[in-house]
Structures are given as C-alpha cells and as structure tokens.
Coordinates of N, CA and C and ligand atoms in Angstrom, one line a residue:
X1 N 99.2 86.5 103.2 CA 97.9 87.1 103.5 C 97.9 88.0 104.7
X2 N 98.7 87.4 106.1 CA 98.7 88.2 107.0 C 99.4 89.4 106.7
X3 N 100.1 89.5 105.8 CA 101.3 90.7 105.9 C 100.3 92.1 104.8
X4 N 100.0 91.4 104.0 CA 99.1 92.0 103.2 C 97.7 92.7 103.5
X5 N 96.9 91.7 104.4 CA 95.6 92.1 105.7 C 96.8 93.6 106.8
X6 N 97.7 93.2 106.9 CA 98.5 94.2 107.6 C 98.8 95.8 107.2
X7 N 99.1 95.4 106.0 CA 99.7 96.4 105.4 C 98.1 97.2 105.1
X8 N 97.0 97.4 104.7 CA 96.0 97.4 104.0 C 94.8 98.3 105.5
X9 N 95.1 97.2 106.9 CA 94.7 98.0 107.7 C 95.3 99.3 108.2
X10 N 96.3 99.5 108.1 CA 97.3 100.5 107.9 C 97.4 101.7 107.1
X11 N 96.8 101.1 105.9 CA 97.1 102.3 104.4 C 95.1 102.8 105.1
X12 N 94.3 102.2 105.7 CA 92.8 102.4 105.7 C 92.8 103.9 106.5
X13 N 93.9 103.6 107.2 CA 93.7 105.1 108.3 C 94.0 106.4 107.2
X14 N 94.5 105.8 106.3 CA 94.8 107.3 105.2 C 94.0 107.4 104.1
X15 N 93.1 106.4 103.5 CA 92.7 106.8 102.4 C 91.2 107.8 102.7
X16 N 91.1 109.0 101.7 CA 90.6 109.4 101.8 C 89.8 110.0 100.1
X17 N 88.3 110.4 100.6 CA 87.8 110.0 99.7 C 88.0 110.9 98.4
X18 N 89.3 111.4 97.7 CA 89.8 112.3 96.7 C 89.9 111.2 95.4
X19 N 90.6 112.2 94.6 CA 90.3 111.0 93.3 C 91.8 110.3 93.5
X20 N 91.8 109.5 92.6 CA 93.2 108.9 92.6 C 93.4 108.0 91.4
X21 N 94.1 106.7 91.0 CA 94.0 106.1 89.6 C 93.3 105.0 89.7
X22 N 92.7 104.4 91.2 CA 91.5 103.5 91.1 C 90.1 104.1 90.3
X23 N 89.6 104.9 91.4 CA 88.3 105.3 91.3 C 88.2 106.5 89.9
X24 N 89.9 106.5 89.1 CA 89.5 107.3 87.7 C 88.5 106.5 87.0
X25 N 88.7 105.7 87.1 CA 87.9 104.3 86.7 C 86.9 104.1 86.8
X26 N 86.3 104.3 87.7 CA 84.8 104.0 88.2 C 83.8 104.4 87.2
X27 N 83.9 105.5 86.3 CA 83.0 105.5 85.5 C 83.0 104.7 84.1
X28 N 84.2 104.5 83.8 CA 84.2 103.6 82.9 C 83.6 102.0 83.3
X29 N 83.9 101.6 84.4 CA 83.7 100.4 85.2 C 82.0 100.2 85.1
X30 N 81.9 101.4 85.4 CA 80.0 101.3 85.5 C 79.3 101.1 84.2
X31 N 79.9 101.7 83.5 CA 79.4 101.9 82.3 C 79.3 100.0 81.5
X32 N 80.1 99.4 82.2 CA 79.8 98.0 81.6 C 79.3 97.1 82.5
X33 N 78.6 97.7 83.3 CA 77.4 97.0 83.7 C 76.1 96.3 83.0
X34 N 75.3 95.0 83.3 CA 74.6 94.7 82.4 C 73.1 95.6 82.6
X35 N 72.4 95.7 82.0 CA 71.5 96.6 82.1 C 70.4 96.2 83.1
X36 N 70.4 94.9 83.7 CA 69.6 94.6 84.8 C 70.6 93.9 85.7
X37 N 71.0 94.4 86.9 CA 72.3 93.7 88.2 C 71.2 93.5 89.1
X38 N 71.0 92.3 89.5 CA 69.9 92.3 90.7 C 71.3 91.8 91.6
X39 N 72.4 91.1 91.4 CA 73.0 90.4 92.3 C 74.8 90.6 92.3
X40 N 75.2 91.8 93.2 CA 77.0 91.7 92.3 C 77.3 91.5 93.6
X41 N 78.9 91.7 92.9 CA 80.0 91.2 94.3 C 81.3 91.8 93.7
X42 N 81.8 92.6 95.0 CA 83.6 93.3 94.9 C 84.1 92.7 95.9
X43 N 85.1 92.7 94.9 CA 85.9 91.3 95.6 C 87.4 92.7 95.9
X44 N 87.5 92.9 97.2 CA 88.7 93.6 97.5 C 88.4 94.8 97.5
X45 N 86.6 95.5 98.4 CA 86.3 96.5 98.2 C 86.9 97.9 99.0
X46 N 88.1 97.7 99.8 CA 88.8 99.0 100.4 C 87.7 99.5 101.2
X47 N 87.3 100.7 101.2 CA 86.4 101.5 101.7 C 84.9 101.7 101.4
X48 N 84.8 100.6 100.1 CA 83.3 100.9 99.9 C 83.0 101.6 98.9
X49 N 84.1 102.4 98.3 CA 83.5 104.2 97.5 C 82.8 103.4 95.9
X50 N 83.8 102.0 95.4 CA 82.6 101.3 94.6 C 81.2 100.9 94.8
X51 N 81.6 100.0 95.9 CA 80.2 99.2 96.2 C 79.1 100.1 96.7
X52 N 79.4 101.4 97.4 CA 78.4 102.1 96.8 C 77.7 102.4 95.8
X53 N 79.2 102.6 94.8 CA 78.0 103.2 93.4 C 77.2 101.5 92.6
X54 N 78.0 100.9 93.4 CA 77.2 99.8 92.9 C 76.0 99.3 93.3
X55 N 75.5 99.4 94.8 CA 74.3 99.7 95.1 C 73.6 100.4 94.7
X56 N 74.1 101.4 94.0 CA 72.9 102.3 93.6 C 72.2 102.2 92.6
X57 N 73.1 101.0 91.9 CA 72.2 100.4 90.3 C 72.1 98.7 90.6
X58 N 72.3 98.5 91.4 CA 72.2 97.2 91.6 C 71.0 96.5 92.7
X59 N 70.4 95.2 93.0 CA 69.1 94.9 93.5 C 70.3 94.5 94.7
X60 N 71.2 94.2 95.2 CA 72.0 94.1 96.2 C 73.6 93.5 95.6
X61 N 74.3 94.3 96.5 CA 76.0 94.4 96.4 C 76.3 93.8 98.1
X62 N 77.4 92.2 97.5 CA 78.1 91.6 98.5 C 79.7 92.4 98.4
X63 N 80.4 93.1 99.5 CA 81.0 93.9 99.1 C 82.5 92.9 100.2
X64 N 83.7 92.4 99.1 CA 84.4 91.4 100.7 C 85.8 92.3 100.8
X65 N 86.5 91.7 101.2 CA 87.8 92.5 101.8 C 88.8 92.2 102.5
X66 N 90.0 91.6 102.9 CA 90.5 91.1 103.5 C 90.8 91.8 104.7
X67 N 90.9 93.1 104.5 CA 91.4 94.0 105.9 C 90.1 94.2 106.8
X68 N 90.4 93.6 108.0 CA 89.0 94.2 109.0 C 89.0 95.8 108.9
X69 N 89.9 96.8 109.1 CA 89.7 97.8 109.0 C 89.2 98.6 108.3
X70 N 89.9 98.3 107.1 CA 89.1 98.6 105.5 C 87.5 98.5 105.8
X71 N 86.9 97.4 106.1 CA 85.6 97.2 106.0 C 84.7 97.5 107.4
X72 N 85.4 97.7 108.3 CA 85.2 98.8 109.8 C 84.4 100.0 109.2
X73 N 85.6 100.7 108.0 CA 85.5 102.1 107.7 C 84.1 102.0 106.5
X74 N 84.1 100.9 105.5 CA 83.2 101.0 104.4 C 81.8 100.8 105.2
X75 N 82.0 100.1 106.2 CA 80.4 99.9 107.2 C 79.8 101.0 107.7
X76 N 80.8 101.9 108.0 CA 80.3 103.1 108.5 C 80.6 103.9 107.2
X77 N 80.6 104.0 106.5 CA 80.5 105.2 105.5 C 78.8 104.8 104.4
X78 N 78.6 103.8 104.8 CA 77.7 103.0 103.7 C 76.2 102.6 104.7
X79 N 76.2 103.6 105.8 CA 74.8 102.9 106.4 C 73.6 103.4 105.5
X80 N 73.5 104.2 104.4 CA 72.8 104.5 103.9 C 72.0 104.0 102.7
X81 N 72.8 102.3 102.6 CA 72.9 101.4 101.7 C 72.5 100.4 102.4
X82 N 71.2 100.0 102.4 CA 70.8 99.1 103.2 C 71.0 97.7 102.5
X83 N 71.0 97.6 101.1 CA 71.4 96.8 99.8 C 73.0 96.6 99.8
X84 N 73.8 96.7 100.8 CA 75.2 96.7 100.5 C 74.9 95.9 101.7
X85 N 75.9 94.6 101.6 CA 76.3 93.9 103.0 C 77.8 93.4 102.9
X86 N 78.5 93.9 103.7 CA 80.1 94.0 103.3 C 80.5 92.6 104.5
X87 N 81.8 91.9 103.9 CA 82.4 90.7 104.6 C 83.4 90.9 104.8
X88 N 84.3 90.4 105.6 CA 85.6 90.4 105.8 C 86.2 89.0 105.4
X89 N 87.2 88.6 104.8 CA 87.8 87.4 104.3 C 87.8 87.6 103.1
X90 N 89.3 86.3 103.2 CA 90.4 86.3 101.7 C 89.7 85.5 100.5
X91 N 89.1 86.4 99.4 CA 88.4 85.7 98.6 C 88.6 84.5 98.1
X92 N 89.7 84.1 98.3 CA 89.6 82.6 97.3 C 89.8 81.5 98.3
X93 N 89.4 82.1 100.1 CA 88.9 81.1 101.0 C 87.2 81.3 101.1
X94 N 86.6 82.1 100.2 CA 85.4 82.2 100.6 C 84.6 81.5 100.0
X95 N 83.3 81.2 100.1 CA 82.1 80.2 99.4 C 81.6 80.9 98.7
X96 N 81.5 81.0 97.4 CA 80.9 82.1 96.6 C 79.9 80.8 96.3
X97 N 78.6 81.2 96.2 CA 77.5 80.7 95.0 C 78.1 80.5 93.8
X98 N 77.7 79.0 93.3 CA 77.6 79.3 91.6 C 76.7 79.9 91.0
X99 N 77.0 80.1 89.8 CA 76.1 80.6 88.4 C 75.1 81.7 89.6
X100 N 75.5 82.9 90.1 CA 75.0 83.8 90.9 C 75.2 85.3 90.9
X101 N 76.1 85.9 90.3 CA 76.1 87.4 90.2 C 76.1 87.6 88.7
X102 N 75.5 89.0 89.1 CA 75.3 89.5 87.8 C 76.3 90.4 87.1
X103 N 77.1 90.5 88.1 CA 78.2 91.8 87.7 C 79.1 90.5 89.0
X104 N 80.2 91.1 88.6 CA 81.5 91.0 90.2 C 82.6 91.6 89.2
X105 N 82.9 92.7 90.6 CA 83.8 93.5 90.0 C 85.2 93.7 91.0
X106 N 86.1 93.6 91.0 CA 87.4 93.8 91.4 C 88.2 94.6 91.0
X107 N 88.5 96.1 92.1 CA 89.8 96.8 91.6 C 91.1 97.2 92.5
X108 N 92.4 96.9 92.1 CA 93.4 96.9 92.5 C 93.6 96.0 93.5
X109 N 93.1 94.8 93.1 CA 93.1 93.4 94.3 C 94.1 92.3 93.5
X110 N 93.5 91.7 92.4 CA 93.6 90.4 92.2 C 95.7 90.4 92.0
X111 N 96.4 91.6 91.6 CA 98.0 91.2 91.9 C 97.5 90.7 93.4
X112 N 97.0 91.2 94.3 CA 97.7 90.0 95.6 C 97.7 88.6 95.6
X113 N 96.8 88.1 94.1 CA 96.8 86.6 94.3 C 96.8 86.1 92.9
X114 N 96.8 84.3 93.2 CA 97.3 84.1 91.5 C 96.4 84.3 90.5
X115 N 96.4 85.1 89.5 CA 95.8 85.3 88.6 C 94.5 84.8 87.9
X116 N 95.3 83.1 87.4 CA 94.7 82.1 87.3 C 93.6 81.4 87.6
X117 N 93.7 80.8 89.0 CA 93.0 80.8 90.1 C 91.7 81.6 90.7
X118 N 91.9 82.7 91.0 CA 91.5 83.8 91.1 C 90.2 83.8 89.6
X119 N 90.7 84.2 88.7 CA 89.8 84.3 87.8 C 88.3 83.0 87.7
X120 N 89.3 81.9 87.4 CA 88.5 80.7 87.7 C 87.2 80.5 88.8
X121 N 88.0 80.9 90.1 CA 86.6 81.5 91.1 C 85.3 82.1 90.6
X122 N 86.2 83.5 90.4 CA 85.0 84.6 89.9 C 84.2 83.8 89.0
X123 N 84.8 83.2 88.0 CA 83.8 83.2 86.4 C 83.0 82.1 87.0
X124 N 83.0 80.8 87.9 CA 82.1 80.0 88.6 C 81.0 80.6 89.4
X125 N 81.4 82.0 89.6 CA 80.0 82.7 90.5 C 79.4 83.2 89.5
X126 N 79.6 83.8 88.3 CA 79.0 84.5 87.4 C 77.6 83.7 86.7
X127 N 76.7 84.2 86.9 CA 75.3 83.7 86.2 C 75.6 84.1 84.6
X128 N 75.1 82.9 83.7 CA 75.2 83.3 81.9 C 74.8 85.0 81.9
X129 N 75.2 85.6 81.1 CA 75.1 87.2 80.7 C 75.8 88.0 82.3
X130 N 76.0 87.4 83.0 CA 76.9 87.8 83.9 C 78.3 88.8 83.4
X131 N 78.4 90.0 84.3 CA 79.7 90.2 83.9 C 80.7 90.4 84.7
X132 N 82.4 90.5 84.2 CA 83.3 90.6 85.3 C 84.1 91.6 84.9
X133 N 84.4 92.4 85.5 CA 85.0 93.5 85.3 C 86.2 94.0 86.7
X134 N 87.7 93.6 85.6 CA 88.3 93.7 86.8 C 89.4 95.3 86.2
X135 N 90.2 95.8 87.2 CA 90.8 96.8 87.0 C 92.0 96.5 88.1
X136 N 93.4 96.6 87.3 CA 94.3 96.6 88.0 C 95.7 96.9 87.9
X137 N 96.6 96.2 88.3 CA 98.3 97.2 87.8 C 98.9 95.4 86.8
X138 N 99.6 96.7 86.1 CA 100.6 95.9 85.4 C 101.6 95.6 85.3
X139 N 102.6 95.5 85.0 CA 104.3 95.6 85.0 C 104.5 96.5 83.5
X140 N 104.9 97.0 83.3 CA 105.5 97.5 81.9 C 106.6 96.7 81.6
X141 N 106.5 96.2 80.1 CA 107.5 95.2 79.8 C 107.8 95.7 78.0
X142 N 106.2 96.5 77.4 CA 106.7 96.2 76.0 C 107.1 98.2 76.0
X143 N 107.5 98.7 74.4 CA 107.9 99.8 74.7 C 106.7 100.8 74.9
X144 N 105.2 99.9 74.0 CA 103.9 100.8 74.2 C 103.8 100.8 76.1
X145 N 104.3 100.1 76.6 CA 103.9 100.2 78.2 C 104.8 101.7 78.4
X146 N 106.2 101.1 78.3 CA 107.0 102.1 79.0 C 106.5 103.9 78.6
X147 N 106.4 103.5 77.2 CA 106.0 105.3 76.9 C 104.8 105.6 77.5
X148 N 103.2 104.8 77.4 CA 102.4 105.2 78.1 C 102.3 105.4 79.7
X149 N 103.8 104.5 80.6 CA 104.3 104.7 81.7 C 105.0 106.4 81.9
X150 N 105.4 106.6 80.8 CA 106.3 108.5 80.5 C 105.1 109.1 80.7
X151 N 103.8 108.8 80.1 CA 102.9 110.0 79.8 C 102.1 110.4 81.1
X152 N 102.0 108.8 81.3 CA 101.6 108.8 83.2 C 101.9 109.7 83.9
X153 N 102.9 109.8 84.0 CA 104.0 110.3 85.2 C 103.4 112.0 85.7
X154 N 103.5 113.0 84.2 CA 103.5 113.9 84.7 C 101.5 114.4 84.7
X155 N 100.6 113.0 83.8 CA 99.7 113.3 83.9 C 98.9 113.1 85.4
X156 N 99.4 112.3 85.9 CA 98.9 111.9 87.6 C 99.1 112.9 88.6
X157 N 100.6 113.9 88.0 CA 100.6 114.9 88.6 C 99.7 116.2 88.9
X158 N 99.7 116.0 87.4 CA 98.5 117.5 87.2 C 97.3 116.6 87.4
X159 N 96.3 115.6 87.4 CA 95.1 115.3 87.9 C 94.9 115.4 89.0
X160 N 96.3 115.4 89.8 CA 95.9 115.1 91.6 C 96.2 116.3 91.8
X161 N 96.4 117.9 91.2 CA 96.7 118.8 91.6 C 95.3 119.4 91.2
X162 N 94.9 119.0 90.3 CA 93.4 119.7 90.1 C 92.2 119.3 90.8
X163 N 92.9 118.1 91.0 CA 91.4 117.6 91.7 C 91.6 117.3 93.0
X164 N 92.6 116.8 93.7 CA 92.8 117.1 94.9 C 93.9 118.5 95.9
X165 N 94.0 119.0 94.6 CA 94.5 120.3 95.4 C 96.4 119.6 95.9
X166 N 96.5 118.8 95.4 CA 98.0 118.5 95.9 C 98.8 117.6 94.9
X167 N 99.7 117.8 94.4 CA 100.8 116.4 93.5 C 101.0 115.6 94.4
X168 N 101.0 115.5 95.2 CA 101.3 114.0 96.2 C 100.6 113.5 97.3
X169 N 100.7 112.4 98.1 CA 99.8 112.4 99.0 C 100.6 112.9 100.1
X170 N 100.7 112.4 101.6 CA 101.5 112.9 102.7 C 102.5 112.0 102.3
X171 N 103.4 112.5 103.2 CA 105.0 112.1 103.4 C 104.7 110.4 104.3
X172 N 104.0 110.1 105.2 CA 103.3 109.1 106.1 C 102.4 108.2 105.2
X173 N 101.6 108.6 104.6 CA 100.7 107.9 103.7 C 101.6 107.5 102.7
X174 N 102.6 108.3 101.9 CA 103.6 107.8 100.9 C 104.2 106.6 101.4
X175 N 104.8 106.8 102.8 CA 105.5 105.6 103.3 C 104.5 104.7 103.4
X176 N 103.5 104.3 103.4 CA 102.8 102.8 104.0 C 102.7 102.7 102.4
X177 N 102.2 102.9 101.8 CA 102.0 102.8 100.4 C 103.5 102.1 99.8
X178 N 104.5 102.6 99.7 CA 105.5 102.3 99.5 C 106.2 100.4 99.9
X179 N 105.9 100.9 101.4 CA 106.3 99.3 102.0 C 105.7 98.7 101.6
X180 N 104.1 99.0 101.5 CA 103.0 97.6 100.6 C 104.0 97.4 99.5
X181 N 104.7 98.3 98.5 CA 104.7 98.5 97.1 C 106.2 97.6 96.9
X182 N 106.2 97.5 98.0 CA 107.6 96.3 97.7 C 107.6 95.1 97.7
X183 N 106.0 94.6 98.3 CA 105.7 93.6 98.0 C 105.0 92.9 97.2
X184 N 104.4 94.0 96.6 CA 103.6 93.9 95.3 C 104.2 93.4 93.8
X185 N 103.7 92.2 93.0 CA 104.4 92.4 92.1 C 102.9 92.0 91.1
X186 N 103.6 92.5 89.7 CA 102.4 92.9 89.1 C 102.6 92.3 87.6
X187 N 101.8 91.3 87.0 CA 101.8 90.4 85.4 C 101.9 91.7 84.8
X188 N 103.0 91.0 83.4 CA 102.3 91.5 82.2 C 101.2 91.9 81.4
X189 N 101.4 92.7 80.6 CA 100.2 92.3 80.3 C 99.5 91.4 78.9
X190 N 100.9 91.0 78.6 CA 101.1 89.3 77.8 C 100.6 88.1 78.3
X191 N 101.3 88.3 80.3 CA 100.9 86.9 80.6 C 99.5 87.5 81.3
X192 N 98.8 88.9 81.5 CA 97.4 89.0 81.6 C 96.9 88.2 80.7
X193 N 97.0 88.8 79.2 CA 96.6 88.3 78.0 C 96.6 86.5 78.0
X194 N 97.6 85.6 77.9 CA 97.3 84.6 78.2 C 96.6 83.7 79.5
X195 N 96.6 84.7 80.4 CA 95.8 84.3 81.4 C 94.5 83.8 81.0
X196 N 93.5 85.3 80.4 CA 92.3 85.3 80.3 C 92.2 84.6 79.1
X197 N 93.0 83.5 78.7 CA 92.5 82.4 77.6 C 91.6 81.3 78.2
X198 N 91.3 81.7 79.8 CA 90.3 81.2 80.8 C 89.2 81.7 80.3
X199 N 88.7 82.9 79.8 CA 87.8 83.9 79.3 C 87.7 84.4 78.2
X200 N 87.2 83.4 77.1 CA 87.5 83.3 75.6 C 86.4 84.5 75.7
X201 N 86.9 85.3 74.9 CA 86.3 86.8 74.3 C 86.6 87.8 75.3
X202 N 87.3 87.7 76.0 CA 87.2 88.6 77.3 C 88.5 89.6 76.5
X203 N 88.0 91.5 77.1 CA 88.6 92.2 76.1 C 89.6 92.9 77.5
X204 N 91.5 92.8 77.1 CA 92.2 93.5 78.1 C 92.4 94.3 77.5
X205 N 92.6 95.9 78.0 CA 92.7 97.1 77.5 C 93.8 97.7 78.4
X206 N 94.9 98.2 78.2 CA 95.9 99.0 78.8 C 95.0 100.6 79.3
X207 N 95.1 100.7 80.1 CA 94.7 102.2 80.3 C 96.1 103.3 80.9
X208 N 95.6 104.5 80.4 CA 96.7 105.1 81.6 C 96.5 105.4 82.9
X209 N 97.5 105.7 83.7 CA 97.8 106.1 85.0 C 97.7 104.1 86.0
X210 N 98.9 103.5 85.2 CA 99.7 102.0 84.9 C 98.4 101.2 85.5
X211 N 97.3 101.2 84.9 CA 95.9 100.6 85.0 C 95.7 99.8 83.7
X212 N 95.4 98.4 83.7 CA 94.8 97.6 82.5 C 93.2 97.5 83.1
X213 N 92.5 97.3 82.4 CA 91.3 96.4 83.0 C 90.8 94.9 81.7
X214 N 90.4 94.1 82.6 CA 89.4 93.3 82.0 C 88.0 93.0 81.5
X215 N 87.6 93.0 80.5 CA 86.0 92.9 81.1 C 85.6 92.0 80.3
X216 N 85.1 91.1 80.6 CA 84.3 89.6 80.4 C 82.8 89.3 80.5
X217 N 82.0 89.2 79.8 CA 80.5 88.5 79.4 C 80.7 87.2 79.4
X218 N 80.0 86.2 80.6 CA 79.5 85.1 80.6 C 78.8 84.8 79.9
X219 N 78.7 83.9 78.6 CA 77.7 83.5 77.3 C 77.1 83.4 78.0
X220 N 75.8 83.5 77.7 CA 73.9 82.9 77.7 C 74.4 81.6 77.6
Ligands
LIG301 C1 94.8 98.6 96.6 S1 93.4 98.2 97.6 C2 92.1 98.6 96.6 C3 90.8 98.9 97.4 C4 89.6 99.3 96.5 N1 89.3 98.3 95.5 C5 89.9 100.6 95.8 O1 89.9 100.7 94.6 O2 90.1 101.6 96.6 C6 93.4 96.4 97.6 C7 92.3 95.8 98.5 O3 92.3 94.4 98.3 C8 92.1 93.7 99.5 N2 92.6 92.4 99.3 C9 93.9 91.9 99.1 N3 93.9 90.6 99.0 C10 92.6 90.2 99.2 C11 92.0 88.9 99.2 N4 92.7 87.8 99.0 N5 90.7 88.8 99.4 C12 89.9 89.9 99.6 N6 90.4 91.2 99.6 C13 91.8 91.3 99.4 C14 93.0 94.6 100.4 O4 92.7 94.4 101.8 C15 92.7 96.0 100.0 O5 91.6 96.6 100.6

C-alpha cells in the first residue's frame, strides 16, 4: 500500500483534466445510476473529475483515496461542491456504514486489492436498490480479449489525438505510469466472472480501450 500511496502521489502532479480510457466511461457509468442517489461513495477517486459529476446528481458524494496528494488536488478543484466531502485512506481499512449508499462507484482502483474481499466490503455498504458500479483493467487471456486488445491500440491513438491534441502523454508522465505498471497486475475476466458469483445477477461487460466494468443492483 505504501508503494502504491507512492506511486499515485506522483502520477497526481501529471494528471490532467483531458480525456483518457477512465473518464471515456463516465458517461456510461452515470447513466446507471439509480434514479434517486441521496447517498454515494468513490472508492479510489484520483482527482475528483467523478465525484464531481457525482455530486451533481447526487444528495451527497463520500469521495476516498489512498494518495494524500491525489485528494490535496480533488479538494481544491471541487470547492464548488459543497456536497462532496473527500477522505484520505485504504478502503478496506475504512468504516464504511452498512446498508447505506445508494450508488458506490469505483474506477481503475479495485486491481490494487483483492477482488473478493474488496467487493464483499462495497456490497455491505450498499442500501437494497443500491447500486455498484465498478470500471477497471483486465488481463487479456481469451482470443475475443486479444483482438479487442488489436483494435484498442490504434483506437486510443486516434481518440487522444482528437481530443487531446496529442497520441501520447509526456515522455515523464509515461515513465511514472509505467513504473506503477509493473506493479500492477490485473484478473481475467473469467476469474472477474467467477468473482462476482458474490453478486448473483451482477452484469460484466468487456469494453474497449482494455476496460471491463461491473454493475450490480442490490435486491429490494
Ligand atoms: C488509476 S487511479 C484512478 C483514479 C480515478 N478513479 C480516475 O479514474 O482517474 C487509482 C486510484 O486508486 C487509489 N487507490 C489505490 N488503492 C486504494 C485503496 N486501497 N483505497 C483507496 N484508494 C486506493 C490510488 O491512490 C489512485 O488514486
């Protein structure tokens, strides 16, 4: 966890608010929201650029994070959200309420921790009609991964050249990204799949640009 809180304070001095293969997501993400959120939670919110939009449909967003820096920057970019109250600390040391959000949403966090576990947490904070919606990396293992991995490649190119005016990030920002990226390792998405047999009905969808997500309804 310290190497990881390290790495993360680090990558914070570079991210910047352009598009990228998290936040392609964000409108899909929103869109499965329940139609009344009085109460969510992002679990691994980086800079905030969710938990904003989450405040903005939500009656209050707990927003946590393990990098103090990360959430240095989301505090100040988010005074405008007086419904956003952001924490520092490793979610599956924190005290979450039971049967209490309405939404909790996580993206490109839960590979830092065990899957299992992890999920288990979240779904004990979820109030019935509750939802969870997570977004994250996979390993490619079957051949549908690998070719949707081919199509990736040169589509990430051309989206970050349109929309951010560049194919790559810096040469500096590539490197801290990188060193995280070797310590990163990332489920199938077989053993995703048997994972969320914690989350009977819960629907995993491969997406492109090497993103699956989850998303899960707590029965009534
Ligand atoms: C790849 S970043 C994604 C940030 C943000 N969700 C986004 O989409 O831009 C992963 C984030 O998860 C945080 N994180 C990693 N492990 C965590 C943990 N155990 N508890 C809380 N946050 C964690 C990191 O500090 C980092 O900010």
């Amino acid at each position: 966890m310290n190497q990881i809180q390290a790495d993360f304070d680090r990558i914070a001095a570079f991210a910047d608010d352009g598009w990228n293969h998290n936040n392609h997501y964000h409108g899909f993400l929103l869109k499965q929201l329940p139609p009344r959120c009085e109460q969510a939670l992002e679990v691994g919110c980086g800079r905030g650029a969710f938990a904003r939009l989450l405040a903005a449909r939500s009656g209050h967003v707990t927003a946590l994070d393990l990098s103090p820096e990360m959430i240095r920057i989301a505090r100040e970019q988010s005074a405008a959200y007086p419904n956003l109250s952001y924490k520092v600390g490793d979610v599956m040391e924190y005290e979450l309420p039971d049967d209490y959000f309405d939404c909790i949403a996580s993206i490109a966090t839960l590979h830092h921790l065990p899957l299992g576990p992890a999920l288990l947490k979240l779904k004990a904070a979820l109030r019935p009609g509750g939802v969870l919606l997570v977004l994250d990396l996979y390993q490619a293992e079957s051949a549908g991964d690998w070719l949707t991995s081919l199509v990736t490649i040169p589509t990430s190119a051309a989206l970050n050249l349109l929309k951010n005016g560049r194919a790559h990030a810096s040469p500096a920002e590539r490197a801290a990204w990188d060193e995280h990226g070797q310590r990163d390792v990332y489920l199938t998405l077989a053993q995703v799949r048997q994972t969320c047999a914690a989350l009977p009905g819960a629907r995993v969808t491969r997406h492109l640009l090497w993103r699956y997500s989850i998303i899960w309804k707590m029965p009534l």
